[in-house]
Coordinates of C-alpha atoms and ligand atoms in Angstrom, one line a residue:
M24 CA 18.1 11.0 4.5
S25 CA 18.7 10.8 8.3
R26 CA 20.7 7.9 9.5
D27 CA 19.2 5.2 11.7
G28 CA 21.0 5.0 15.1
I29 CA 17.9 4.3 17.2
Y30 CA 19.2 1.1 18.7
N31 CA 22.5 2.7 19.7
S32 CA 20.5 3.4 22.8
D33 CA 18.0 1.0 24.4
I34 CA 15.0 3.3 24.8
H35 CA 13.1 1.5 22.0
S36 CA 13.9 -2.1 23.2
K37 CA 10.6 -2.6 25.0
G38 CA 8.6 -2.9 21.8
F39 CA 8.9 -1.5 18.3
V40 CA 6.5 1.3 17.4
F41 CA 6.2 3.5 14.3
D42 CA 6.6 6.8 16.1
D43 CA 8.3 10.1 15.3
K44 CA 11.8 8.7 16.0
V45 CA 11.3 5.8 13.5
T46 CA 9.6 8.0 10.9
T47 CA 12.6 10.4 10.9
V48 CA 15.0 7.6 10.0
F49 CA 12.6 5.3 8.3
S50 CA 14.0 5.4 4.7
D51 CA 17.5 4.7 5.9
M52 CA 16.3 2.0 8.3
I53 CA 14.3 0.0 5.8
N54 CA 17.0 0.3 3.1
R55 CA 19.7 -1.0 5.4
S56 CA 17.5 -3.6 7.1
V57 CA 15.5 -5.3 4.4
P58 CA 17.6 -7.0 1.6
G59 CA 15.9 -6.3 -1.7
Y60 CA 13.7 -3.5 -0.5
G61 CA 14.7 -1.2 -3.4
Q62 CA 14.0 -4.0 -5.9
T63 CA 10.5 -4.5 -4.5
L64 CA 9.8 -0.9 -5.2
Q65 CA 11.1 -1.2 -8.8
M66 CA 9.0 -4.2 -9.4
V67 CA 5.9 -2.7 -7.8
E68 CA 6.2 0.0 -10.5
L69 CA 6.7 -2.6 -13.2
I70 CA 3.9 -4.9 -12.0
S71 CA 1.6 -1.8 -11.7
H72 CA 2.5 -0.9 -15.3
Q73 CA 1.6 -4.5 -16.4
Y74 CA -1.6 -5.1 -14.3
A75 CA -3.2 -1.7 -13.6
Q76 CA -6.5 -1.7 -15.4
P77 CA -7.8 1.6 -16.8
G78 CA -10.1 3.5 -14.5
T79 CA -9.5 1.3 -11.5
N80 CA -8.2 1.9 -7.9
L81 CA -4.8 1.0 -6.7
Y82 CA -4.0 0.6 -3.0
D83 CA -0.7 0.7 -1.0
L84 CA -1.7 -0.7 2.4
G85 CA 0.8 0.2 5.2
C86 CA 2.4 2.9 3.0
S87 CA 4.8 4.4 5.5
L88 CA 6.4 7.3 3.7
G89 CA 4.7 6.5 0.3
A90 CA 7.6 4.9 -1.6
A91 CA 5.4 2.0 -3.0
T92 CA 2.5 4.5 -3.4
M93 CA 4.6 6.5 -5.8
A94 CA 5.8 3.3 -7.5
L95 CA 2.1 2.4 -8.1
S96 CA 1.4 5.9 -9.4
R97 CA 4.4 6.0 -11.8
G98 CA 3.6 2.5 -13.1
S99 CA 0.0 3.3 -13.8
S100 CA 0.4 6.8 -15.3
G101 CA -1.9 7.6 -18.2
K102 CA -4.5 4.9 -17.2
D103 CA -6.7 7.2 -15.2
C104 CA -6.2 5.1 -12.0
K105 CA -6.8 6.4 -8.5
V106 CA -3.9 5.6 -6.1
T107 CA -4.5 5.5 -2.3
G108 CA -1.9 4.9 0.4
V109 CA -3.0 3.9 3.9
D110 CA -1.1 3.8 7.2
N111 CA -2.2 3.9 10.8
S112 CA 0.9 5.7 12.2
P113 CA 0.0 9.4 12.5
S114 CA 3.6 10.4 12.3
M115 CA 4.2 8.4 9.1
V116 CA 1.1 9.8 7.5
K117 CA 2.0 13.4 8.4
R118 CA 5.5 13.0 6.9
C119 CA 4.1 11.1 3.9
K120 CA 1.5 13.8 3.2
E121 CA 4.1 16.5 3.4
T122 CA 6.5 14.7 1.0
L123 CA 3.8 13.8 -1.5
K124 CA 1.8 17.0 -1.4
E125 CA 2.4 17.8 -5.1
E126 CA 1.4 14.3 -6.2
S127 CA -2.0 13.1 -7.2
V128 CA -2.3 10.3 -4.7
K129 CA -4.6 10.1 -1.7
I130 CA -3.0 9.3 1.7
L131 CA -5.3 8.1 4.6
C132 CA -4.5 7.6 8.3
Q133 CA -6.5 4.4 8.9
D134 CA -6.1 0.8 10.1
I135 CA -5.9 -1.2 6.9
L136 CA -8.4 -3.7 8.4
E137 CA -10.9 -0.9 8.0
T138 CA -10.0 0.2 4.5
E139 CA -12.6 -0.3 1.9
I140 CA -11.2 -1.9 -1.3
E141 CA -13.3 -1.5 -4.4
N142 CA -12.8 -1.6 -8.1
G143 CA -9.2 -2.5 -7.5
S144 CA -6.6 -3.8 -9.9
V145 CA -3.4 -3.6 -7.9
V146 CA -3.0 -3.9 -4.1
V147 CA 0.4 -3.7 -2.4
L148 CA 1.2 -5.0 1.1
N149 CA 5.0 -4.3 1.2
F150 CA 6.3 -5.7 4.4
V151 CA 3.1 -5.0 6.3
L152 CA 1.0 -8.2 6.8
Q153 CA 3.8 -9.3 9.2
F154 CA 2.6 -6.6 11.6
V155 CA -1.1 -7.6 11.5
P156 CA -2.2 -10.0 14.2
K157 CA -2.2 -13.6 12.7
V158 CA -5.9 -14.2 13.4
K159 CA -6.8 -11.1 11.3
R160 CA -4.7 -11.9 8.3
L161 CA -7.2 -14.2 6.4
T162 CA -10.0 -11.7 6.9
L163 CA -7.8 -8.9 5.4
L164 CA -6.8 -11.0 2.4
K165 CA -10.4 -12.0 1.7
K166 CA -11.4 -8.4 1.8
I167 CA -8.6 -7.5 -0.6
C168 CA -9.5 -10.3 -3.0
R169 CA -13.2 -9.3 -2.9
G170 CA -12.3 -5.7 -3.8
L171 CA -10.1 -6.7 -6.8
K172 CA -11.5 -7.0 -10.3
S173 CA -10.9 -10.3 -12.2
G174 CA -7.2 -10.4 -13.2
G175 CA -6.3 -8.0 -10.5
V176 CA -3.1 -8.6 -8.4
L177 CA -1.9 -8.4 -4.8
I178 CA 1.9 -7.9 -4.3
L179 CA 2.7 -9.3 -0.9
S180 CA 6.2 -8.8 0.5
E181 CA 7.2 -10.3 3.8
K182 CA 9.9 -11.4 6.1
I183 CA 9.5 -15.1 6.1
A184 CA 10.1 -18.1 8.4
F185 CA 11.2 -21.6 7.4
D186 CA 9.7 -24.9 8.6
D187 CA 13.2 -26.4 9.2
A188 CA 14.8 -24.9 12.4
D189 CA 18.3 -25.1 11.0
E190 CA 17.3 -23.4 7.8
N191 CA 15.5 -20.7 9.8
R192 CA 18.7 -20.1 11.8
R193 CA 21.0 -20.0 8.7
Q194 CA 18.7 -17.5 6.9
A195 CA 18.4 -15.3 10.0
E196 CA 22.3 -15.4 10.3
L197 CA 22.6 -14.3 6.7
H198 CA 20.1 -11.5 7.3
E199 CA 22.2 -10.4 10.3
A200 CA 25.3 -10.5 8.2
F201 CA 23.5 -8.3 5.7
K202 CA 22.7 -5.8 8.5
R203 CA 26.3 -5.8 9.7
A204 CA 27.5 -5.1 6.2
Q205 CA 25.1 -2.2 6.1
G206 CA 26.9 -0.7 9.2
Y207 CA 24.7 -1.9 12.1
S208 CA 26.6 -3.1 15.2
D209 CA 25.9 -6.4 16.9
L210 CA 24.3 -4.5 19.8
E211 CA 22.0 -2.6 17.5
I212 CA 21.0 -5.8 15.7
S213 CA 20.3 -7.7 19.0
R214 CA 18.3 -4.8 20.5
K215 CA 16.1 -4.5 17.4
R216 CA 15.6 -8.3 17.4
T217 CA 14.2 -8.0 20.9
A218 CA 12.1 -5.0 20.1
L219 CA 10.4 -6.7 17.2
E220 CA 9.6 -9.9 19.1
N221 CA 5.8 -10.5 19.0
V222 CA 5.5 -7.3 16.9
L223 CA 6.8 -8.6 13.6
V224 CA 5.5 -12.2 13.2
P225 CA 6.8 -13.9 10.1
E226 CA 5.3 -17.0 8.6
T227 CA 6.5 -19.6 6.0
L228 CA 5.9 -19.2 2.3
R229 CA 3.8 -22.4 2.5
V230 CA 1.4 -20.7 5.0
H231 CA 1.2 -17.6 2.8
H232 CA 0.4 -19.5 -0.3
E233 CA -2.3 -21.6 1.5
R234 CA -3.9 -18.5 3.0
L235 CA -3.9 -16.7 -0.3
K236 CA -5.7 -19.6 -1.9
R237 CA -8.3 -19.7 1.0
A238 CA -8.8 -15.9 0.5
G239 CA -9.9 -16.5 -3.1
F240 CA -6.7 -15.9 -5.2
S241 CA -6.5 -18.2 -8.2
S242 CA -2.7 -18.3 -8.2
S243 CA 0.3 -17.1 -6.1
N244 CA 4.0 -17.3 -6.8
A245 CA 7.1 -15.8 -5.2
W246 CA 8.8 -13.6 -7.7
F247 CA 11.6 -12.6 -5.3
Q248 CA 13.5 -14.0 -2.4
C249 CA 16.7 -12.9 -0.6
F250 CA 17.5 -14.8 2.6
N251 CA 14.4 -14.5 4.8
F252 CA 12.6 -11.9 2.8
S253 CA 10.3 -12.7 -0.1
S254 CA 7.7 -11.1 -2.3
I255 CA 4.7 -12.9 -3.8
I256 CA 2.4 -11.9 -6.7
A257 CA -1.1 -13.3 -6.2
I258 CA -3.7 -13.1 -9.0
K259 CA -7.5 -13.0 -8.6
Ligands
GEK322 C1 7.2 0.7 2.0 N1 5.1 -0.4 2.7 O1 8.0 1.6 2.2 N2 -2.9 -0.5 9.5 C2 -2.2 0.5 8.8 N3 -0.9 0.5 8.8 C3 -0.2 -0.4 9.4 C4 -0.9 -1.4 10.2 C5 -2.3 -1.4 10.2 N4 -3.0 -2.4 10.8 N5 0.1 -2.2 10.7 C6 1.3 -1.7 10.4 N6 1.1 -0.6 9.6 C7 6.2 0.4 3.1 C8 6.9 -0.2 4.3 S1 6.7 -0.7 7.0 C9 7.6 -2.1 7.0 C10 6.0 -0.7 5.4 C11 8.7 -2.1 8.1 C12 2.1 0.2 9.0 C13 3.1 0.8 10.0 O2 2.6 2.0 10.6 C14 4.3 1.0 9.0 O3 4.4 2.3 8.5 C15 4.2 0.0 7.9 O4 2.9 -0.6 8.1 C16 5.2 -1.1 7.9 O5 7.1 0.0 1.0 O6 8.8 -1.2 8.8 O7 9.3 -3.2 8.1

């Protein structure tokens, strides 16, 4: 796995993009930047095992290099499910297809706003909705809910914000402490914060739960939280 040193220089500071440079170091970057990322993958597999309905479709929207796609595939093995991973970054998709060429999963290079969801039982948005423009988030969740069978689930993992400004600051500081403990320097942390401004737009858990309800889900609950990162399971 190549080590992420992208923000040792400031060439990316203008705005974060999922290009070749990011793709090359992505596994290291996400593991050292998102507390609990590995656990979300383990639980995607477990939730997939529990909720994948025989003969249905499973979707990993914003699949990057296919880590959660493979978790869906492992969790649903033996149930005759079709697993599709979708990402709109050509370099991510190229690398993902190379890595998973032996696996029986389909990988599409597509905007998830265009993806057709049908006969679904498990859909994953693992740290992806935060990159979708706010005004399009409800439409996307409505489409996902429509494409799920009754009893189907959406796993929604996100960086989150807090209504209280002090709490927001405390949680952001804890996240930065996590990144320092993972070997990132203060300069790298601050450059990445600048690069992600207006690109990664977090919302509160309250806003997520309200939106999931409006989208048609009958229940939503956070099954995981570490600092300002959380994962929700929403049931149709
Ligand atoms: C994982 N889920 O390893 N359409 C398609 N892809 C998109 C869109 C869009 N509109 N917006 C962003 N992406 C993965 C990690 S990373 C999270 C997901 C992170 C893609 C984008 O190209 C990138 O690959 C991914 O969503 C976000 O479990 O980097 O923090």
